Amino acid sequence: DVQLVESGGGSVQAGGSLRLSCAASGFTFTNYWMYWVRQAPGKGLEWVSDISGNGAHTYYTNSVKGRFTISRDNAKNTVYLQMHSLKPEDTAMYYCAAAEAGGPWSRTLNRNDLNSWGQGTQVTVSS
């Protein structure tokens, strides 16, 4: 079975940093683009970033460019999201997801758009 397990969320003050991890199993990790998607309270899903199977291509939503970095360790079947200079508006549930294709996301993302999802990890940024 496909499993995506996120970890690393927590509560931080504005300006702080967190690193999220997502451990994947049950599929050929290198064949899939990996995504980070977030959902703030009362809002829809927001694409944050994605990375190609070999890690050569990465994309970010404008609001996190220069602050967040996505990476993957294919030997460990793990994808990461390093977050710096966190802002209160980054507060959300962060989900890891996998898909067979990737790139910059220009429209509203729905759960059916990506193949598999984790359960999420909460990030709370206080001012």
PDB file of C-alpha atoms in Angstrom:
ATOM      1  CA  ASP A   1       0.000   0.000   0.000  1.00  0.00           C
ATOM      2  CA  VAL A   2       1.092   3.543  -0.721  1.00  0.00           C
ATOM      3  CA  GLN A   3       1.951   5.443   2.437  1.00  0.00           C
ATOM      4  CA  LEU A   4       3.029   9.040   2.890  1.00  0.00           C
ATOM      5  CA  VAL A   5       3.807  10.046   6.461  1.00  0.00           C
ATOM      6  CA  GLU A   6       4.545  13.678   7.257  1.00  0.00           C
ATOM      7  CA  SER A   7       6.385  14.929  10.314  1.00  0.00           C
ATOM      8  CA  GLY A   8       8.119  18.034  11.568  1.00  0.00           C
ATOM      9  CA  GLY A   9       5.227  20.413  12.038  1.00  0.00           C
ATOM     10  CA  GLY A  10       4.807  22.513  15.136  1.00  0.00           C
ATOM     11  CA  SER A  11       4.280  25.972  16.564  1.00  0.00           C
ATOM     12  CA  VAL A  12       6.821  28.716  15.963  1.00  0.00           C
ATOM     13  CA  GLN A  13       6.982  32.465  16.164  1.00  0.00           C
ATOM     14  CA  ALA A  14       7.077  34.616  13.068  1.00  0.00           C
ATOM     15  CA  GLY A  15      10.544  34.616  11.568  1.00  0.00           C
ATOM     16  CA  GLY A  16      11.245  31.097  12.737  1.00  0.00           C
ATOM     17  CA  SER A  17      12.058  27.957  10.783  1.00  0.00           C
ATOM     18  CA  LEU A  18      10.756  24.434  10.493  1.00  0.00           C
ATOM     19  CA  ARG A  19      11.676  21.450   8.364  1.00  0.00           C
ATOM     20  CA  LEU A  20       8.920  19.108   7.276  1.00  0.00           C
ATOM     21  CA  SER A  21       9.643  15.541   6.237  1.00  0.00           C
ATOM     22  CA  CYS A  22       7.543  13.038   4.330  1.00  0.00           C
ATOM     23  CA  ALA A  23       8.498   9.372   4.331  1.00  0.00           C
ATOM     24  CA  ALA A  24       7.122   7.442   1.365  1.00  0.00           C
ATOM     25  CA  SER A  25       6.594   3.727   0.874  1.00  0.00           C
ATOM     26  CA  GLY A  26       4.662   1.311  -1.323  1.00  0.00           C
ATOM     27  CA  PHE A  27       5.629   2.761  -4.705  1.00  0.00           C
ATOM     28  CA  THR A  28       8.699   3.487  -6.836  1.00  0.00           C
ATOM     29  CA  PHE A  29       9.631   6.801  -5.303  1.00  0.00           C
ATOM     30  CA  THR A  30      11.875   8.031  -8.102  1.00  0.00           C
ATOM     31  CA  ASN A  31       9.065   7.664 -10.651  1.00  0.00           C
ATOM     32  CA  TYR A  32       6.948  10.285  -8.937  1.00  0.00           C
ATOM     33  CA  TRP A  33       6.910  14.010  -8.531  1.00  0.00           C
ATOM     34  CA  MET A  34       6.455  14.909  -4.884  1.00  0.00           C
ATOM     35  CA  TYR A  35       4.350  17.812  -3.720  1.00  0.00           C
ATOM     36  CA  TRP A  36       3.753  19.902  -0.642  1.00  0.00           C
ATOM     37  CA  VAL A  37       0.241  21.285  -0.426  1.00  0.00           C
ATOM     38  CA  ARG A  38      -1.273  23.276   2.426  1.00  0.00           C
ATOM     39  CA  GLN A  39      -4.716  24.114   3.686  1.00  0.00           C
ATOM     40  CA  ALA A  40      -5.306  27.045   5.996  1.00  0.00           C
ATOM     41  CA  PRO A  41      -8.321  27.047   8.320  1.00  0.00           C
ATOM     42  CA  GLY A  42     -11.490  27.689   6.342  1.00  0.00           C
ATOM     43  CA  LYS A  43      -9.688  27.782   3.001  1.00  0.00           C
ATOM     44  CA  GLY A  44      -9.087  25.450   0.085  1.00  0.00           C
ATOM     45  CA  LEU A  45      -6.016  23.506  -0.867  1.00  0.00           C
ATOM     46  CA  GLU A  46      -3.014  25.562  -1.932  1.00  0.00           C
ATOM     47  CA  TRP A  47      -0.124  24.147  -3.927  1.00  0.00           C
ATOM     48  CA  VAL A  48       3.150  25.113  -2.235  1.00  0.00           C
ATOM     49  CA  SER A  49       5.909  23.322  -4.117  1.00  0.00           C
ATOM     50  CA  ASP A  50       6.816  20.226  -6.078  1.00  0.00           C
ATOM     51  CA  ILE A  51       9.955  18.425  -7.136  1.00  0.00           C
ATOM     52  CA  SER A  52      10.730  16.020  -9.969  1.00  0.00           C
ATOM     53  CA  GLY A  53      11.683  12.419  -9.428  1.00  0.00           C
ATOM     54  CA  ASN A  54      15.408  13.026  -9.790  1.00  0.00           C
ATOM     55  CA  GLY A  55      15.263  16.299  -7.873  1.00  0.00           C
ATOM     56  CA  ALA A  56      16.455  18.338 -10.829  1.00  0.00           C
ATOM     57  CA  HIS A  57      13.314  20.448 -11.168  1.00  0.00           C
ATOM     58  CA  THR A  58      11.584  22.365  -8.403  1.00  0.00           C
ATOM     59  CA  TYR A  59       8.693  24.801  -8.432  1.00  0.00           C
ATOM     60  CA  TYR A  60       7.213  27.104  -5.809  1.00  0.00           C
ATOM     61  CA  THR A  61       4.179  29.232  -5.346  1.00  0.00           C
ATOM     62  CA  ASN A  62       5.117  32.916  -5.344  1.00  0.00           C
ATOM     63  CA  SER A  63       4.345  33.517  -1.682  1.00  0.00           C
ATOM     64  CA  VAL A  64       7.043  31.082  -0.511  1.00  0.00           C
ATOM     65  CA  LYS A  65       9.787  31.706  -3.065  1.00  0.00           C
ATOM     66  CA  GLY A  66      13.043  32.563  -1.363  1.00  0.00           C
ATOM     67  CA  ARG A  67      11.785  31.267   2.000  1.00  0.00           C
ATOM     68  CA  PHE A  68      10.965  27.594   1.400  1.00  0.00           C
ATOM     69  CA  THR A  69      13.134  24.904  -0.180  1.00  0.00           C
ATOM     70  CA  ILE A  70      11.906  21.519  -1.334  1.00  0.00           C
ATOM     71  CA  SER A  71      14.330  18.621  -1.604  1.00  0.00           C
ATOM     72  CA  ARG A  72      14.304  14.857  -1.706  1.00  0.00           C
ATOM     73  CA  ASP A  73      16.559  12.012  -0.670  1.00  0.00           C
ATOM     74  CA  ASN A  74      15.777   9.133  -2.998  1.00  0.00           C
ATOM     75  CA  ALA A  75      17.948   6.745  -0.993  1.00  0.00           C
ATOM     76  CA  LYS A  76      15.633   7.337   1.967  1.00  0.00           C
ATOM     77  CA  ASN A  77      12.377   7.723   0.017  1.00  0.00           C
ATOM     78  CA  THR A  78      11.868  11.029   1.761  1.00  0.00           C
ATOM     79  CA  VAL A  79      10.930  14.511   0.644  1.00  0.00           C
ATOM     80  CA  TYR A  80      11.559  17.618   2.715  1.00  0.00           C
ATOM     81  CA  LEU A  81      10.285  21.160   2.953  1.00  0.00           C
ATOM     82  CA  GLN A  82      12.675  23.546   4.669  1.00  0.00           C
ATOM     83  CA  MET A  83      10.805  26.650   5.740  1.00  0.00           C
ATOM     84  CA  HIS A  84      12.493  29.860   6.842  1.00  0.00           C
ATOM     85  CA  SER A  85      11.191  33.331   7.723  1.00  0.00           C
ATOM     86  CA  LEU A  86       7.818  31.884   8.574  1.00  0.00           C
ATOM     87  CA  LYS A  87       4.829  34.226   8.625  1.00  0.00           C
ATOM     88  CA  PRO A  88       1.438  33.904  10.341  1.00  0.00           C
ATOM     89  CA  GLU A  89      -0.117  33.429   6.901  1.00  0.00           C
ATOM     90  CA  ASP A  90       1.902  30.220   6.529  1.00  0.00           C
ATOM     91  CA  THR A  91      -0.253  28.680   9.254  1.00  0.00           C
ATOM     92  CA  ALA A  92      -1.919  25.611   7.739  1.00  0.00           C
ATOM     93  CA  MET A  93      -2.063  21.864   7.612  1.00  0.00           C
ATOM     94  CA  TYR A  94       0.743  20.790   5.306  1.00  0.00           C
ATOM     95  CA  TYR A  95       0.244  17.698   3.172  1.00  0.00           C
ATOM     96  CA  CYS A  96       2.723  15.638   1.228  1.00  0.00           C
ATOM     97  CA  ALA A  97       1.436  14.180  -2.032  1.00  0.00           C
ATOM     98  CA  ALA A  98       2.698  12.194  -5.005  1.00  0.00           C
ATOM     99  CA  ALA A  99       1.837  12.414  -8.683  1.00  0.00           C
ATOM    100  CA  GLU A 100       3.129  11.144 -11.999  1.00  0.00           C
ATOM    101  CA  ALA A 101       3.522  14.642 -13.385  1.00  0.00           C
ATOM    102  CA  GLY A 102       4.559  17.985 -12.006  1.00  0.00           C
ATOM    103  CA  GLY A 103       5.464  21.592 -12.653  1.00  0.00           C
ATOM    104  CA  PRO A 104       4.161  24.983 -11.598  1.00  0.00           C
ATOM    105  CA  TRP A 105       0.502  24.844 -10.614  1.00  0.00           C
ATOM    106  CA  SER A 106      -1.557  27.650 -12.116  1.00  0.00           C
ATOM    107  CA  ARG A 107      -5.091  26.679 -11.103  1.00  0.00           C
ATOM    108  CA  THR A 108      -6.856  25.588  -7.949  1.00  0.00           C
ATOM    109  CA  LEU A 109      -5.648  22.187  -6.874  1.00  0.00           C
ATOM    110  CA  ASN A 110      -8.084  19.440  -5.938  1.00  0.00           C
ATOM    111  CA  ARG A 111      -7.406  16.177  -4.135  1.00  0.00           C
ATOM    112  CA  ASN A 112      -8.174  14.199  -7.284  1.00  0.00           C
ATOM    113  CA  ASP A 113      -5.357  16.000  -9.121  1.00  0.00           C
ATOM    114  CA  LEU A 114      -2.663  14.062  -7.253  1.00  0.00           C
ATOM    115  CA  ASN A 115      -2.367  10.317  -6.836  1.00  0.00           C
ATOM    116  CA  SER A 116      -1.654   9.886  -3.147  1.00  0.00           C
ATOM    117  CA  TRP A 117      -1.792  12.034  -0.037  1.00  0.00           C
ATOM    118  CA  GLY A 118      -0.456  11.886   3.483  1.00  0.00           C
ATOM    119  CA  GLN A 119      -2.429  12.738   6.605  1.00  0.00           C
ATOM    120  CA  GLY A 120      -0.783  16.104   7.073  1.00  0.00           C
ATOM    121  CA  THR A 121       1.258  17.906   9.699  1.00  0.00           C
ATOM    122  CA  GLN A 122       0.139  21.145  11.338  1.00  0.00           C
ATOM    123  CA  VAL A 123       2.248  24.295  11.122  1.00  0.00           C
ATOM    124  CA  THR A 124       1.225  27.219  13.320  1.00  0.00           C
ATOM    125  CA  VAL A 125       3.044  30.543  13.133  1.00  0.00           C
ATOM    126  CA  SER A 126       2.290  33.157  15.766  1.00  0.00           C
ATOM    127  CA  SER A 127       2.969  36.866  15.419  1.00  0.00           C
TER     128      SER A 127
END
